[in-house]
Amino acid sequence: MPQCTCPHTKADSLPTDPSQMVSVEINGKRNGHTNGTTNGANGHSTPRDQQRRNPYAPRASDFLSNISNFSIIESTLREGEQFANAFFDTKTKIAIAKALDAFGVEYIELTSPAASEQSRADCEAICKLGLKAKILTHIRCHMDDARIAVETGVDGVDVVIGTSSFLREFSHGKDMTYITKTAIEVINFVKSKGIEVRFSSEDSFRSDLVDLLSIYQTVDKIGVNRVGIADTVGCANPRQVYDLVRTLRGVVGCDIEIHLHNDTGMAIANAYTALEAGATHIDTSVLGIGERVGITPLGGLVACLYAANPEYVKAKYNLPMLREIENLVAEAVEVNIPFMNPITGYCAFTHKAGIHAKAILNNPSTYEILKPEDFGLTRYVSIGHRLTGWNAVKSRVEQLGLKLTDDEIKDATAKIKELADVRTQSMDDVDSLLRVYHSGIQSGELEVGQKEALDRLLKAHRESQLGDNESASAPVPVVAAA
Ligand SMILES: CC(=O)SCCNC(=O)CCNC(=O)[C@H](O)C(C)(C)COP(=O)(O)OP(=O)(O)OC[C@H]1O[C@@H](n2cnc3c(N)ncnc32)[C@H](O)[C@@H]1OP(=O)(O)O
Ligand SMILES: O=C(O)CCC(=O)C(=O)O
Ligand SMILES: [Mg+2]
């Protein structure tokens, strides 16, 4: 049964490991990522004159002047527990917390200890792990929740209450006077215990701006550590995020956190914009899991920040751990890592079309802004399909240690493309063809352009292979098909 390895196959037959693809593993063999005389923001080579002519070319210095130090509040163990599939037992929660800590996130946010007896016990257990990351728990703006939270040993409490008319009417039913009074009481209480406290307005973007700024100012005055903006329903776009964060930056002195849902796919862009506007803390979850389609994914945010300033992000986080953390969480909530996931999607570093392959082989920076090696990953060039070019084939010829001239490689490539017009050739198919071609040239049975001689040699090779397989009772090798 032919097995398709292309990204358009059904999810259950998709490989999750790029090395299973019909592809050639390369290291940018001719050059690797080269450093030009001027570094682009992504650390890759950028011709000096290109930057002179294009003021929009990203530069690492722009990132540093717009984004000062920031912290990730990793909420897989809070928002992520609100994902439809999530059930985290204690062991899994501890494994996730330890992995996030080793990755280097600054904060780990946990479900409210008021949610259940086990939630409380798990919160206490994670606080006792002695992690470098600060441990937060997330509670309603209510003294009962606050009293339970401060007893768990957390480093801080994230307090939230809805301020939009939707939530005031249909969720908790409280007006702004009541909300403000309770917020003051809860914040003062948590502060009196000597731990961090953050106040957030749920559904900020659909809240009245005067109400919003007024409550943020009030809590800032009484010494809250952070205020939080929450795009609870994922309705905001980058411009709105920029404007609200910027406005708030001018109104409060404390740190600003932002929590962004991904209902319209803007959670990563919104997070980056929030940082540019002055936010200091970004909420993430691994793979973005959370209510509905979730929030800003940790990996996506990291990819976006790395693209802007790789050195800064590499120094801050243990990037090669990302894949392990995503696998851990994906397994825990029984989902696959999406093929188009930034960094860890199975084709994130696979280049297919001949034009791309040639340039990538010369310098990976031509078509990559993220370096797979910085994430402990490998780049691949896919060959054996009808878009293959001779430069990619040459790279494989060299890997196989065969000696062929450029004309001979072009001739062999024409045959690969002819066969790939019927079905994509597997790596084994391509390798066999190249070996047959090479031995034909060596023995003098073949010359460039002798199509019939090549067909004869390939047919003889196939027959000898079939004979071998039959005598060994081995199954016919599974090959890739388009
Ligand atoms: C946008 C977000 O993701 S916010 C975080 C969501 N997280 C959670 O909900 C944590 C898990 N939740 C739970 O285990 C439960 O909902 C609990 C323990 C918090 C509350 O459970 P219950 O008392 O059974 O209430 P229920 O969940 O039905 O309704 C929510 C209650 O909280 C109140 N409430 C809702 N939001 C808030 C808030 N931000 N601050 C204060 N009270 C609130 C509501 O008025 C309602 O109280 P009521 O029943 O007296 O009217
Ligand atoms: O506490 C917060 O800031 C965010 C709460 C939340 O999950 C949301 O509003 O979507
Ligand atoms: Mg949320």
Coordinates of C-alpha atoms and ligand atoms in Angstrom, one line a residue:
M1 CA 0.0 0.0 0.0
P2 CA 1.7 3.3 -1.0
Q3 CA 2.1 5.6 1.9
C4 CA 1.9 9.3 1.3
T5 CA 4.3 11.5 3.1
C6 CA 3.1 14.8 1.8
P7 CA 1.6 17.4 4.0
H8 CA -1.8 17.1 2.4
T9 CA -2.3 13.5 3.7
K10 CA -4.8 12.6 6.4
A11 CA -3.7 13.6 9.9
D12 CA -3.4 10.1 11.2
S13 CA -0.9 9.1 8.5
L14 CA 1.2 12.2 8.9
P15 CA 4.8 11.7 10.1
T16 CA 5.6 13.7 13.1
D17 CA 9.4 13.4 12.6
P18 CA 10.8 15.1 9.5
S19 CA 13.4 12.4 9.1
Q20 CA 10.6 10.2 8.0
M21 CA 10.1 12.4 5.0
V22 CA 11.5 11.7 1.5
S23 CA 14.2 14.2 1.9
V24 CA 17.9 14.8 2.2
E25 CA 19.2 16.0 5.5
I26 CA 21.6 18.9 4.9
N27 CA 23.6 21.3 7.0
G28 CA 23.7 24.0 4.4
K29 CA 26.6 22.0 3.1
R30 CA 28.2 24.6 0.9
N31 CA 28.2 27.4 3.4
G32 CA 25.8 27.0 6.3
H33 CA 24.2 30.2 7.4
T34 CA 26.7 32.9 6.5
N35 CA 27.3 36.1 8.3
G36 CA 27.3 39.0 5.9
T37 CA 29.0 42.3 6.6
T38 CA 25.7 43.5 8.1
N39 CA 23.6 41.4 10.3
G40 CA 19.8 41.4 9.8
A41 CA 17.6 41.3 12.8
N42 CA 17.4 37.6 12.4
G43 CA 21.2 37.3 12.5
H44 CA 21.3 36.0 9.0
S45 CA 23.3 37.6 6.3
T46 CA 21.7 40.7 4.8
P47 CA 23.5 42.6 2.0
R48 CA 24.5 46.0 3.3
D49 CA 23.0 47.8 0.4
Q50 CA 19.6 46.1 0.8
Q51 CA 19.3 47.5 4.3
R52 CA 20.4 51.0 3.2
R53 CA 17.6 50.9 0.6
N54 CA 14.9 49.4 2.7
P55 CA 14.2 51.1 6.0
Y56 CA 11.7 48.4 6.9
A57 CA 14.3 45.6 6.8
P58 CA 14.2 44.3 10.4
R59 CA 17.1 45.0 12.6
A60 CA 18.0 43.5 16.0
S61 CA 18.6 47.0 17.3
D62 CA 15.0 47.9 16.6
F63 CA 13.9 45.1 18.7
L64 CA 16.0 46.1 21.6
S65 CA 14.9 49.7 21.4
N66 CA 11.3 48.8 21.3
I67 CA 11.2 45.8 23.6
S68 CA 12.9 45.9 26.9
N69 CA 13.2 43.0 29.2
F70 CA 10.0 41.0 29.3
S71 CA 8.7 37.9 31.1
I72 CA 6.7 34.9 29.9
I73 CA 3.8 33.9 32.2
E74 CA 3.4 30.3 31.1
S75 CA -0.2 29.2 31.6
T76 CA -0.3 25.7 30.3
L77 CA -1.2 24.5 33.8
R78 CA -4.0 27.1 34.1
E79 CA -5.4 28.3 30.8
G80 CA -4.1 25.1 29.2
E81 CA -6.1 23.1 31.7
Q82 CA -9.2 24.8 30.3
F83 CA -8.5 23.2 26.9
A84 CA -11.3 20.8 26.0
N85 CA -9.0 17.7 26.0
A86 CA -6.9 18.5 29.0
F87 CA -6.8 16.3 32.1
F88 CA -3.4 16.7 33.9
D89 CA -2.7 14.3 36.7
T90 CA -0.3 15.4 39.4
K91 CA 2.7 13.6 37.8
T92 CA 2.0 15.2 34.4
K93 CA 1.6 18.7 36.0
I94 CA 4.9 18.2 37.8
A95 CA 6.6 17.0 34.6
I96 CA 5.3 20.0 32.7
A97 CA 6.2 22.5 35.4
K98 CA 9.8 21.1 35.5
A99 CA 10.2 21.2 31.7
L100 CA 8.9 24.8 31.5
D101 CA 11.3 25.8 34.3
A102 CA 14.2 24.1 32.5
F103 CA 13.2 26.0 29.3
G104 CA 13.5 29.2 31.3
V105 CA 10.0 30.7 31.5
E106 CA 9.9 33.3 34.2
Y107 CA 6.5 32.4 35.7
I108 CA 4.3 29.3 35.8
E109 CA 0.6 30.0 36.3
L110 CA -1.5 27.3 38.0
T111 CA -5.3 26.7 38.2
S112 CA -7.1 28.2 41.1
P113 CA -6.7 26.1 44.3
A114 CA -10.4 26.8 44.8
A115 CA -11.3 24.7 41.7
S116 CA -11.0 21.4 43.5
E117 CA -9.2 19.6 46.3
Q118 CA -6.7 18.1 43.9
S119 CA -6.1 21.5 42.3
R120 CA -5.1 22.8 45.7
A121 CA -2.9 19.8 46.5
D122 CA -1.2 20.0 43.1
C123 CA -0.6 23.8 43.5
E124 CA 1.1 23.1 46.9
A125 CA 3.1 20.3 45.4
I126 CA 4.4 22.4 42.6
C127 CA 5.3 25.3 45.0
K128 CA 7.4 22.8 46.9
L129 CA 9.5 21.8 43.9
G130 CA 11.9 24.7 44.4
L131 CA 11.8 25.8 40.7
K132 CA 13.6 28.9 39.5
A133 CA 10.3 30.1 37.8
K134 CA 7.9 32.0 40.1
I135 CA 4.7 30.1 40.7
L136 CA 1.4 32.0 40.4
T137 CA -2.1 30.9 40.9
H138 CA -5.1 32.4 39.2
I139 CA -8.2 33.3 41.1
R140 CA -11.5 35.2 40.9
C141 CA -11.7 38.6 42.5
H142 CA -13.1 37.2 45.7
M143 CA -11.8 37.0 49.3
D144 CA -12.7 33.3 49.6
D145 CA -10.4 32.4 46.7
A146 CA -7.7 34.8 47.9
R147 CA -7.6 33.2 51.4
I148 CA -7.2 29.7 49.9
A149 CA -4.6 30.9 47.3
V150 CA -2.2 32.6 49.8
E151 CA -2.0 29.4 51.9
T152 CA -0.6 27.3 49.0
G153 CA 2.9 28.7 49.1
V154 CA 2.7 30.5 45.7
D155 CA 5.0 33.4 44.8
G156 CA 2.1 35.5 43.5
V157 CA -1.7 35.6 42.8
D158 CA -3.3 36.6 39.6
V159 CA -6.7 38.1 40.3
V160 CA -9.2 38.5 37.5
I161 CA -12.7 39.9 37.1
G162 CA -14.7 40.7 34.0
T163 CA -15.3 44.4 33.3
S164 CA -17.3 44.3 30.1
S165 CA -21.0 44.7 30.1
F166 CA -21.4 41.1 28.9
L167 CA -19.6 39.7 31.9
R168 CA -21.0 42.2 34.4
E169 CA -24.5 41.2 33.2
F170 CA -24.2 37.5 32.4
S171 CA -21.2 36.2 34.4
H172 CA -20.8 37.7 37.9
G173 CA -23.5 40.3 37.9
K174 CA -21.5 43.0 39.8
D175 CA -21.2 46.7 38.9
M176 CA -17.9 48.7 38.7
T177 CA -18.3 50.1 42.2
Y178 CA -18.5 46.6 43.7
I179 CA -15.7 45.3 41.4
T180 CA -13.4 48.2 42.5
K181 CA -14.1 47.8 46.2
T182 CA -13.5 44.0 46.1
A183 CA -10.4 44.4 44.0
I184 CA -8.9 46.8 46.6
E185 CA -9.8 44.4 49.4
V186 CA -8.3 41.3 47.6
I187 CA -5.1 43.1 46.5
N188 CA -4.5 44.6 49.9
F189 CA -5.0 41.1 51.5
V190 CA -2.6 39.4 49.1
K191 CA 0.0 42.1 49.4
S192 CA -0.2 41.8 53.2
K193 CA 1.1 38.3 52.8
G194 CA 4.2 39.6 51.1
I195 CA 3.6 38.0 47.7
E196 CA 3.1 39.4 44.2
V197 CA -0.4 40.4 43.1
R198 CA -1.7 41.1 39.7
F199 CA -5.1 42.5 38.8
S200 CA -6.7 41.8 35.4
S201 CA -9.8 43.0 33.7
E202 CA -11.4 40.1 31.8
D203 CA -12.7 41.0 28.3
S204 CA -10.8 44.3 28.4
F205 CA -11.3 45.1 24.7
R206 CA -15.1 45.0 25.1
S207 CA -15.0 47.0 28.3
D208 CA -15.7 50.7 28.6
L209 CA -12.4 52.5 28.3
V210 CA -13.1 54.9 31.2
D211 CA -14.1 52.1 33.5
L212 CA -11.0 50.1 32.4
L213 CA -8.5 52.9 32.9
S214 CA -10.1 54.0 36.1
I215 CA -9.8 50.6 37.8
Y216 CA -6.3 50.1 36.5
Q217 CA -5.3 53.5 38.0
T218 CA -6.9 52.6 41.3
V219 CA -5.1 49.3 41.7
D220 CA -1.8 50.8 40.5
K221 CA -2.1 53.5 43.3
I222 CA -2.5 50.8 46.0
G223 CA 0.6 49.1 44.8
V224 CA -0.5 46.2 42.6
N225 CA 2.6 44.5 41.0
R226 CA 1.0 44.2 37.5
V227 CA -2.2 45.0 35.7
G228 CA -3.5 42.6 33.1
I229 CA -5.2 43.2 29.8
A230 CA -7.2 40.2 28.6
D231 CA -8.5 39.7 25.1
T232 CA -10.7 37.0 26.4
V233 CA -12.7 36.4 23.3
G234 CA -9.9 37.0 20.8
C235 CA -11.5 40.0 19.2
A236 CA -8.6 42.4 19.1
N237 CA -6.3 43.2 16.2
P238 CA -2.7 44.4 16.5
R239 CA -3.5 48.1 16.1
Q240 CA -6.1 47.9 18.9
V241 CA -3.7 46.0 21.1
Y242 CA -1.0 48.6 20.4
D243 CA -3.3 51.5 21.2
L244 CA -4.7 50.0 24.4
V245 CA -1.3 49.0 25.8
R246 CA 0.2 52.3 24.9
T247 CA -2.6 54.2 26.5
L248 CA -2.4 52.1 29.7
R249 CA 1.4 52.6 29.7
G250 CA 0.8 56.3 30.0
V251 CA -1.6 55.8 32.9
V252 CA 0.0 53.3 35.3
G253 CA 3.5 52.9 36.6
C254 CA 3.3 49.1 37.3
D255 CA 4.1 46.3 35.0
I256 CA 1.6 45.4 32.2
E257 CA 0.6 41.8 31.4
I258 CA -1.4 40.7 28.4
H259 CA -3.4 37.6 27.7
L260 CA -4.5 37.0 24.1
H261 CA -6.9 34.5 22.7
N262 CA -6.4 33.2 19.2
D263 CA -10.0 33.0 17.8
T264 CA -8.9 34.9 14.7
G265 CA -5.3 33.6 14.6
M266 CA -3.8 36.9 15.8
A267 CA -2.5 35.9 19.2
I268 CA 1.1 35.8 18.3
A269 CA 1.1 39.0 16.3
N270 CA -0.9 40.7 19.1
A271 CA 1.6 39.5 21.7
Y272 CA 4.5 41.0 19.7
T273 CA 2.7 44.2 19.2
A274 CA 1.9 44.4 22.9
L275 CA 5.6 44.1 23.7
E276 CA 6.4 46.9 21.3
A277 CA 3.7 49.0 22.9
G278 CA 5.2 48.5 26.4
A279 CA 3.7 45.3 27.8
T280 CA 6.2 43.6 30.2
H281 CA 4.5 40.2 30.7
I282 CA 3.0 37.9 28.0
D283 CA 0.8 34.9 28.8
T284 CA 1.4 31.7 26.8
S285 CA 0.6 28.1 26.8
V286 CA 2.3 25.2 25.2
L287 CA 0.9 24.7 21.7
G288 CA -1.5 27.5 22.6
I289 CA -3.9 25.2 24.4
G290 CA -6.8 26.9 26.3
E291 CA -10.4 27.7 26.1
R292 CA -11.8 27.2 22.5
V293 CA -8.7 27.5 20.2
G294 CA -6.6 28.8 23.0
I295 CA -4.0 31.6 23.5
T296 CA -0.6 32.8 22.3
P297 CA 1.5 29.6 21.9
L298 CA 4.8 29.5 23.7
G299 CA 6.6 28.2 20.5
G300 CA 5.0 30.7 18.2
L301 CA 5.9 33.6 20.5
V302 CA 9.5 32.3 20.8
A303 CA 9.7 32.0 17.0
C304 CA 8.5 35.5 16.5
L305 CA 10.8 37.0 19.1
Y306 CA 13.8 34.9 17.8
A307 CA 13.2 36.2 14.3
A308 CA 13.5 39.7 15.6
N309 CA 16.5 39.1 17.8
P310 CA 18.0 35.6 17.9
E311 CA 20.9 36.3 20.2
Y312 CA 18.7 37.8 22.9
V313 CA 16.2 35.0 22.7
K314 CA 18.8 32.3 22.7
A315 CA 20.4 33.7 25.8
K316 CA 17.1 33.9 27.6
Y317 CA 15.6 30.5 26.9
N318 CA 16.8 26.9 26.4
L319 CA 15.5 26.7 22.9
P320 CA 16.4 23.0 22.1
M321 CA 13.9 22.0 24.9
L322 CA 10.9 23.4 23.0
R323 CA 10.3 20.3 21.0
E324 CA 10.4 18.1 24.1
I325 CA 8.0 20.3 26.0
E326 CA 5.5 20.4 23.1
N327 CA 5.7 16.6 22.7
L328 CA 5.1 16.2 26.4
V329 CA 2.0 18.4 26.4
A330 CA 0.7 17.1 23.0
E331 CA 0.9 13.6 24.4
A332 CA -0.8 14.6 27.7
V333 CA -3.8 16.2 25.9
E334 CA -3.8 13.6 23.1
V335 CA -3.2 15.9 20.1
N336 CA -0.7 15.9 17.2
I337 CA 1.7 18.8 16.8
P338 CA 0.2 20.6 13.8
F339 CA 2.3 20.3 10.6
M340 CA 2.5 24.1 10.2
N341 CA 3.5 24.7 13.8
P342 CA 6.3 27.3 14.0
I343 CA 9.7 25.6 14.7
T344 CA 8.4 22.1 15.5
G345 CA 5.9 21.4 12.7
Y346 CA 7.2 18.4 10.8
C347 CA 7.9 20.4 7.7
A348 CA 9.1 23.6 9.4
F349 CA 12.6 23.2 8.0
T350 CA 11.9 21.2 4.9
H351 CA 12.5 22.9 1.5
K352 CA 11.0 21.4 -1.6
A353 CA 11.0 23.4 -4.8
G354 CA 14.2 23.2 -6.8
I355 CA 14.7 27.0 -6.8
H356 CA 14.5 27.0 -3.0
A357 CA 16.7 23.9 -2.6
K358 CA 19.5 25.4 -4.7
A359 CA 19.6 28.6 -2.7
I360 CA 19.2 26.9 0.7
L361 CA 22.2 24.6 -0.2
N362 CA 24.3 27.7 -1.0
N363 CA 23.1 29.7 2.1
P364 CA 20.2 28.7 4.3
S365 CA 19.5 32.3 5.1
T366 CA 18.0 32.7 1.7
Y367 CA 14.8 30.9 2.7
E368 CA 15.1 30.6 6.5
I369 CA 14.7 33.2 9.2
L370 CA 15.0 30.6 12.0
K371 CA 18.0 28.4 12.2
P372 CA 17.0 24.8 13.0
E373 CA 20.2 24.1 14.8
D374 CA 19.4 26.7 17.4
F375 CA 16.4 24.6 18.3
G376 CA 18.3 21.3 18.2
L377 CA 16.6 20.5 14.9
T378 CA 17.7 19.6 11.3
R379 CA 16.9 21.1 7.9
Y380 CA 15.8 18.9 5.0
V381 CA 15.7 19.3 1.3
S382 CA 13.0 17.1 -0.2
I383 CA 13.8 15.4 -3.5
G384 CA 12.2 12.7 -5.6
H385 CA 9.2 14.8 -6.7
R386 CA 8.4 16.6 -9.9
L387 CA 9.6 20.0 -8.5
T388 CA 13.2 18.6 -7.9
G389 CA 16.1 20.5 -9.4
W390 CA 19.5 19.2 -10.3
N391 CA 21.3 21.2 -7.6
A392 CA 19.3 19.2 -4.9
V393 CA 20.1 16.0 -6.7
K394 CA 23.8 17.0 -6.8
S395 CA 23.7 17.4 -3.0
R396 CA 22.4 13.8 -2.7
V397 CA 25.0 12.5 -5.2
E398 CA 27.7 14.0 -3.0
Q399 CA 26.2 12.6 0.2
L400 CA 26.2 9.2 -1.4
G401 CA 29.9 9.6 -2.4
L402 CA 29.2 9.2 -6.1
K403 CA 31.3 10.8 -8.8
L404 CA 29.1 12.3 -11.5
T405 CA 29.6 15.4 -13.7
D406 CA 27.0 18.2 -13.7
D407 CA 25.8 17.0 -17.1
E408 CA 25.3 13.5 -15.8
I409 CA 23.5 14.8 -12.7
K410 CA 21.2 16.9 -14.9
D411 CA 20.5 13.8 -17.0
A412 CA 19.7 11.7 -13.9
T413 CA 17.5 14.5 -12.6
A414 CA 15.5 14.5 -15.8
K415 CA 14.8 10.8 -15.2
I416 CA 13.8 11.4 -11.6
K417 CA 11.3 14.1 -12.8
E418 CA 9.9 11.8 -15.5
L419 CA 9.3 9.1 -12.9
A420 CA 7.9 11.6 -10.4
D421 CA 5.3 12.7 -12.9
V422 CA 3.7 9.3 -12.3
R423 CA 4.4 9.1 -8.5
T424 CA 6.7 10.8 -6.0
Q425 CA 9.9 8.7 -5.7
S426 CA 11.0 7.5 -2.3
M427 CA 14.4 8.2 -1.0
D428 CA 15.3 4.6 -1.7
D429 CA 14.1 5.0 -5.3
V430 CA 16.2 8.1 -5.8
D431 CA 19.2 6.5 -4.3
S432 CA 18.9 3.4 -6.4
L433 CA 18.4 5.4 -9.5
L434 CA 21.5 7.4 -8.8
R435 CA 23.6 4.3 -8.0
V436 CA 22.4 2.6 -11.2
Y437 CA 23.2 5.7 -13.2
H438 CA 26.6 6.0 -11.6
S439 CA 27.6 2.3 -12.2
G440 CA 26.2 2.6 -15.8
I441 CA 28.6 5.5 -16.4
Q442 CA 31.5 3.8 -14.7
S443 CA 31.0 0.6 -16.7
G444 CA 30.6 2.5 -20.0
E445 CA 27.1 1.0 -20.5
L446 CA 25.6 4.5 -20.2
E447 CA 26.3 8.0 -21.5
V448 CA 24.4 11.3 -21.0
G449 CA 21.2 11.4 -22.9
Q450 CA 20.9 7.6 -23.5
K451 CA 17.4 7.3 -22.3
E452 CA 16.8 3.8 -23.5
A453 CA 20.1 2.5 -22.0
L454 CA 19.1 4.0 -18.7
D455 CA 15.6 2.5 -18.8
R456 CA 17.2 -0.9 -19.5
L457 CA 19.6 -0.6 -16.6
L458 CA 16.8 0.5 -14.2
K459 CA 14.6 -2.4 -15.3
A460 CA 17.4 -4.9 -14.8
H461 CA 18.0 -3.4 -11.3
R462 CA 14.3 -3.6 -10.4
E463 CA 14.2 -7.2 -11.4
S464 CA 17.3 -8.1 -9.5
Q465 CA 15.8 -6.3 -6.4
L466 CA 12.5 -8.2 -6.8
G467 CA 14.4 -11.4 -7.0
D468 CA 16.3 -10.5 -3.8
N469 CA 13.1 -9.6 -2.1
E470 CA 11.4 -12.8 -3.1
S471 CA 14.3 -15.0 -2.0
A472 CA 14.4 -13.2 1.3
S473 CA 10.6 -13.2 1.6
A474 CA 10.8 -9.5 2.3
P475 CA 7.8 -7.3 1.6
V476 CA 8.1 -4.9 -1.4
P477 CA 9.4 -1.7 0.1
V478 CA 6.8 1.0 0.9
V479 CA 7.3 3.9 -1.4
A480 CA 6.0 7.5 -1.3
A481 CA 3.3 8.5 -3.6
A482 CA 1.9 11.9 -4.3
Ligands
LIG1 C1 -11.6 33.9 31.4 C2 -11.1 32.8 32.3 O1 -10.5 31.9 31.9 S1 -11.2 33.1 34.0 C3 -10.6 31.6 34.8 C4 -11.5 30.5 34.6 N1 -11.2 29.5 35.6 C5 -12.0 28.8 36.3 O2 -13.2 28.9 36.1 C6 -11.4 27.8 37.3 C7 -12.3 26.6 37.4 N2 -13.6 26.9 38.0 C8 -14.2 26.3 38.9 O3 -13.7 25.3 39.4 C9 -15.5 26.8 39.4 O4 -16.1 27.6 38.4 C10 -15.3 27.7 40.7 C11 -14.8 26.9 41.8 C12 -14.3 28.9 40.4 C13 -16.6 28.4 41.1 O5 -17.6 27.4 41.1 P1 -19.1 27.6 41.5 O6 -19.2 28.3 42.8 O7 -19.8 26.3 41.4 O8 -19.7 28.6 40.4 P2 -19.8 28.6 38.9 O9 -18.6 28.1 38.2 O10 -21.1 27.9 38.5 O11 -20.1 30.1 38.5 C14 -19.0 31.1 38.7 C15 -19.2 31.8 39.9 O12 -18.2 32.7 40.1 C16 -18.6 34.1 40.1 N3 -17.6 34.8 39.3 C17 -17.3 34.6 38.0 N4 -16.3 35.3 37.7 C18 -15.9 35.9 38.8 C19 -14.8 36.7 39.0 N5 -13.9 37.0 38.1 N6 -14.6 37.2 40.3 C20 -15.5 36.9 41.3 N7 -16.5 36.1 41.0 C21 -16.7 35.6 39.8 C22 -20.0 34.0 39.4 O13 -20.8 35.1 39.8 C23 -20.5 32.7 39.9 O14 -20.9 32.9 41.3 P3 -22.4 32.5 41.7 O15 -22.7 31.1 41.4 O16 -22.5 32.9 43.1 O17 -23.2 33.4 40.8
LIG2 O1 -6.4 36.7 34.1 C1 -6.3 37.1 32.9 O2 -5.7 38.1 32.7 C2 -6.9 36.3 31.8 C3 -8.0 35.4 32.2 C4 -8.4 34.7 31.0 O3 -8.0 33.5 30.8 C5 -9.1 35.4 29.9 O4 -9.6 36.4 30.1 O5 -9.2 34.8 28.8
MG3 MG -8.0 32.9 28.8

